[in-house]
PDB file of C-alpha atoms in Angstrom:
ATOM      1  CA  MET A   1     115.144  79.921  92.961  1.00  0.00           C
ATOM      2  CA  LYS A   2     117.618  82.792  93.221  1.00  0.00           C
ATOM      3  CA  THR A   3     118.658  82.375  89.577  1.00  0.00           C
ATOM      4  CA  GLN A   4     115.024  82.425  88.466  1.00  0.00           C
ATOM      5  CA  LEU A   5     114.342  85.555  90.505  1.00  0.00           C
ATOM      6  CA  ASN A   6     117.448  87.240  89.067  1.00  0.00           C
ATOM      7  CA  ASP A   7     116.192  86.475  85.558  1.00  0.00           C
ATOM      8  CA  LEU A   8     112.779  87.773  86.540  1.00  0.00           C
ATOM      9  CA  THR A   9     114.175  91.048  87.896  1.00  0.00           C
ATOM     10  CA  ARG A  10     116.001  91.697  84.608  1.00  0.00           C
ATOM     11  CA  ALA A  11     112.785  91.105  82.690  1.00  0.00           C
ATOM     12  CA  LEU A  12     110.830  93.290  85.127  1.00  0.00           C
ATOM     13  CA  ARG A  13     113.313  96.142  84.652  1.00  0.00           C
ATOM     14  CA  ASP A  14     112.707  96.025  80.912  1.00  0.00           C
ATOM     15  CA  LEU A  15     108.937  95.879  81.431  1.00  0.00           C
ATOM     16  CA  HIS A  16     109.086  98.820  83.847  1.00  0.00           C
ATOM     17  CA  LYS A  17     111.232 100.800  81.403  1.00  0.00           C
ATOM     18  CA  GLN A  18     108.759 100.192  78.577  1.00  0.00           C
ATOM     19  CA  LEU A  19     105.856 101.295  80.781  1.00  0.00           C
ATOM     20  CA  ILE A  20     107.693 104.476  81.731  1.00  0.00           C
ATOM     21  CA  ASN A  21     108.555 105.181  78.091  1.00  0.00           C
ATOM     22  CA  LEU A  22     104.920 104.903  77.001  1.00  0.00           C
ATOM     23  CA  GLU A  23     103.588 106.914  79.932  1.00  0.00           C
ATOM     24  CA  THR A  24     106.205 109.589  79.260  1.00  0.00           C
ATOM     25  CA  GLN A  25     105.038 109.828  75.644  1.00  0.00           C
ATOM     26  CA  TYR A  26     101.490 110.437  76.850  1.00  0.00           C
ATOM     27  CA  PHE A  27     102.660 112.907  79.487  1.00  0.00           C
ATOM     28  CA  GLY A  28     104.660 115.069  77.097  1.00  0.00           C
ATOM     29  CA  ALA A  29     107.926 116.953  77.436  1.00  0.00           C
ATOM     30  CA  VAL A  30     109.707 116.205  80.688  1.00  0.00           C
ATOM     31  CA  GLY A  31     112.935 118.208  80.569  1.00  0.00           C
ATOM     32  CA  SER A  32     116.193 116.868  81.959  1.00  0.00           C
ATOM     33  CA  PRO A  33     116.738 113.293  83.157  1.00  0.00           C
ATOM     34  CA  LEU A  34     116.562 114.540  86.749  1.00  0.00           C
ATOM     35  CA  GLU A  35     113.233 116.264  86.075  1.00  0.00           C
ATOM     36  CA  HIS A  36     112.026 113.057  84.422  1.00  0.00           C
ATOM     37  CA  LEU A  37     112.994 111.028  87.495  1.00  0.00           C
ATOM     38  CA  GLN A  38     111.205 113.493  89.758  1.00  0.00           C
ATOM     39  CA  LEU A  39     108.073 113.219  87.612  1.00  0.00           C
ATOM     40  CA  ILE A  40     108.172 109.431  87.665  1.00  0.00           C
ATOM     41  CA  THR A  41     108.507 109.316  91.432  1.00  0.00           C
ATOM     42  CA  ASN A  42     106.225 112.228  92.382  1.00  0.00           C
ATOM     43  CA  HIS A  43     103.701 113.102  89.677  1.00  0.00           C
ATOM     44  CA  PRO A  44     100.191 111.579  89.868  1.00  0.00           C
ATOM     45  CA  HIS A  45     100.367 110.608  86.172  1.00  0.00           C
ATOM     46  CA  PHE A  46     103.017 108.012  87.019  1.00  0.00           C
ATOM     47  CA  ALA A  47     101.770 107.077  90.502  1.00  0.00           C
ATOM     48  CA  TRP A  48     100.138 103.827  89.416  1.00  0.00           C
ATOM     49  CA  LEU A  49     103.582 102.468  88.424  1.00  0.00           C
ATOM     50  CA  GLN A  50     104.773 102.681  92.023  1.00  0.00           C
ATOM     51  CA  LYS A  51     103.037  99.399  92.805  1.00  0.00           C
ATOM     52  CA  LEU A  52     105.265  97.592  90.322  1.00  0.00           C
ATOM     53  CA  SER A  53     108.325  99.618  91.381  1.00  0.00           C
ATOM     54  CA  GLY A  54     107.727  98.687  95.017  1.00  0.00           C
ATOM     55  CA  LEU A  55     107.390  95.001  94.241  1.00  0.00           C
ATOM     56  CA  MET A  56     110.573  95.103  92.178  1.00  0.00           C
ATOM     57  CA  THR A  57     112.345  96.709  95.134  1.00  0.00           C
ATOM     58  CA  GLN A  58     111.111  93.967  97.458  1.00  0.00           C
ATOM     59  CA  ILE A  59     112.451  91.278  95.123  1.00  0.00           C
ATOM     60  CA  ASP A  60     115.802  93.064  94.763  1.00  0.00           C
ATOM     61  CA  GLU A  61     116.120  93.442  98.532  1.00  0.00           C
ATOM     62  CA  ARG A  62     115.368  89.757  99.028  1.00  0.00           C
ATOM     63  CA  LEU A  63     117.966  88.817  96.426  1.00  0.00           C
ATOM     64  CA  ASP A  64     120.550  90.902  98.292  1.00  0.00           C
ATOM     65  CA  ASP A  65     119.997  88.723 101.369  1.00  0.00           C
ATOM     66  CA  PRO A  66     122.627  85.953 101.548  1.00  0.00           C
ATOM     67  CA  GLU A  67     120.024  83.393 102.688  1.00  0.00           C
ATOM     68  CA  PRO A  68     118.626  81.114  99.966  1.00  0.00           C
ATOM     69  CA  VAL A  69     115.272  82.120  98.518  1.00  0.00           C
ATOM     70  CA  THR A  70     112.610  79.604  99.493  1.00  0.00           C
ATOM     71  CA  HIS A  71     110.057  78.171  97.138  1.00  0.00           C
ATOM     72  CA  GLU A  72     107.320  79.829  99.211  1.00  0.00           C
ATOM     73  CA  GLU A  73     108.953  83.256  98.846  1.00  0.00           C
ATOM     74  CA  ALA A  74     109.296  82.859  95.087  1.00  0.00           C
ATOM     75  CA  LYS A  75     105.670  81.733  94.890  1.00  0.00           C
ATOM     76  CA  ALA A  76     104.568  84.802  96.873  1.00  0.00           C
ATOM     77  CA  PHE A  77     106.468  87.109  94.510  1.00  0.00           C
ATOM     78  CA  ARG A  78     104.915  85.354  91.533  1.00  0.00           C
ATOM     79  CA  GLN A  79     101.406  85.750  92.971  1.00  0.00           C
ATOM     80  CA  SER A  80     102.004  89.431  93.732  1.00  0.00           C
ATOM     81  CA  LEU A  81     103.129  90.054  90.161  1.00  0.00           C
ATOM     82  CA  GLU A  82     100.180  88.148  88.767  1.00  0.00           C
ATOM     83  CA  MET A  83      97.864  90.339  90.854  1.00  0.00           C
ATOM     84  CA  LEU A  84      99.262  93.297  88.919  1.00  0.00           C
ATOM     85  CA  ILE A  85      99.892  92.083  85.369  1.00  0.00           C
ATOM     86  CA  GLY A  86      97.640  89.040  85.219  1.00  0.00           C
ATOM     87  CA  PRO A  87      96.284  86.504  84.788  1.00  0.00           C
ATOM     88  CA  CYS A  88      94.948  86.510  88.368  1.00  0.00           C
ATOM     89  CA  GLU A  89      91.334  87.700  88.054  1.00  0.00           C
ATOM     90  CA  GLU A  90      91.063  89.121  91.562  1.00  0.00           C
ATOM     91  CA  GLY A  91      94.117  91.314  91.028  1.00  0.00           C
ATOM     92  CA  ASP A  92      94.554  95.062  91.250  1.00  0.00           C
ATOM     93  CA  GLN A  93      91.922  96.214  88.754  1.00  0.00           C
ATOM     94  CA  GLU A  94      93.029  99.854  88.690  1.00  0.00           C
ATOM     95  CA  PHE A  95      96.611  98.896  87.858  1.00  0.00           C
ATOM     96  CA  ARG A  96      95.458  96.245  85.410  1.00  0.00           C
ATOM     97  CA  ALA A  97      93.213  98.647  83.495  1.00  0.00           C
ATOM     98  CA  LYS A  98      96.075 101.070  82.862  1.00  0.00           C
ATOM     99  CA  TYR A  99      98.525  98.277  82.174  1.00  0.00           C
ATOM    100  CA  ASN A 100      96.261  96.516  79.668  1.00  0.00           C
ATOM    101  CA  ALA A 101      95.509  99.788  77.886  1.00  0.00           C
ATOM    102  CA  LEU A 102      99.232 100.371  77.385  1.00  0.00           C
ATOM    103  CA  LEU A 103      99.748  96.829  76.089  1.00  0.00           C
ATOM    104  CA  HIS A 104      97.820  97.896  72.988  1.00  0.00           C
ATOM    105  CA  ASP A 105     100.117 100.849  72.389  1.00  0.00           C
ATOM    106  CA  GLY A 106     103.615  99.446  72.210  1.00  0.00           C
ATOM    107  CA  PRO A 107     105.092  96.309  70.666  1.00  0.00           C
ATOM    108  CA  GLU A 108     108.154  96.654  72.916  1.00  0.00           C
ATOM    109  CA  LEU A 109     105.870  96.529  75.938  1.00  0.00           C
ATOM    110  CA  VAL A 110     104.120  93.442  74.588  1.00  0.00           C
ATOM    111  CA  MET A 111     107.486  91.726  74.146  1.00  0.00           C
ATOM    112  CA  ALA A 112     108.577  92.682  77.667  1.00  0.00           C
ATOM    113  CA  HIS A 113     105.247  91.460  79.057  1.00  0.00           C
ATOM    114  CA  GLY A 114     105.692  88.149  77.240  1.00  0.00           C
ATOM    115  CA  ALA A 115     109.183  87.717  78.669  1.00  0.00           C
ATOM    116  CA  VAL A 116     107.927  88.295  82.215  1.00  0.00           C
ATOM    117  CA  ARG A 117     104.954  85.962  81.748  1.00  0.00           C
ATOM    118  CA  LYS A 118     107.275  83.250  80.410  1.00  0.00           C
ATOM    119  CA  LEU A 119     109.543  83.516  83.449  1.00  0.00           C
ATOM    120  CA  LEU A 120     106.588  83.513  85.823  1.00  0.00           C
ATOM    121  CA  ALA A 121     105.259  80.354  84.177  1.00  0.00           C
ATOM    122  CA  GLN A 122     108.611  78.652  84.801  1.00  0.00           C
ATOM    123  CA  MET A 123     108.579  79.438  88.519  1.00  0.00           C
TER     124      MET A 123
END
């Protein structure tokens, strides 16, 4: 399970990066990398991404724990991700609306989404 979650976190980092890149394009000029980071973490335009960022942090923290990851924990992470990016129908509709809109705007994002979905299907 730990290996699968490690693979998933790498794919999630790429997905998150692609989302930030697209949202930054829509936001406009951001200045220095530090100013960009401050915008991503504090500006309302990027606030919706914090749900995914938080979940990624939870997975990373769990992977840092020396105890083996249980099947139930991996399943819970999978379900939480599916609530955000699909296909779970009763997921976070606000997040999903923004996420799905961006999927139409960037082939890199579509590829990253596909990689995450593939890994989730294998869990």
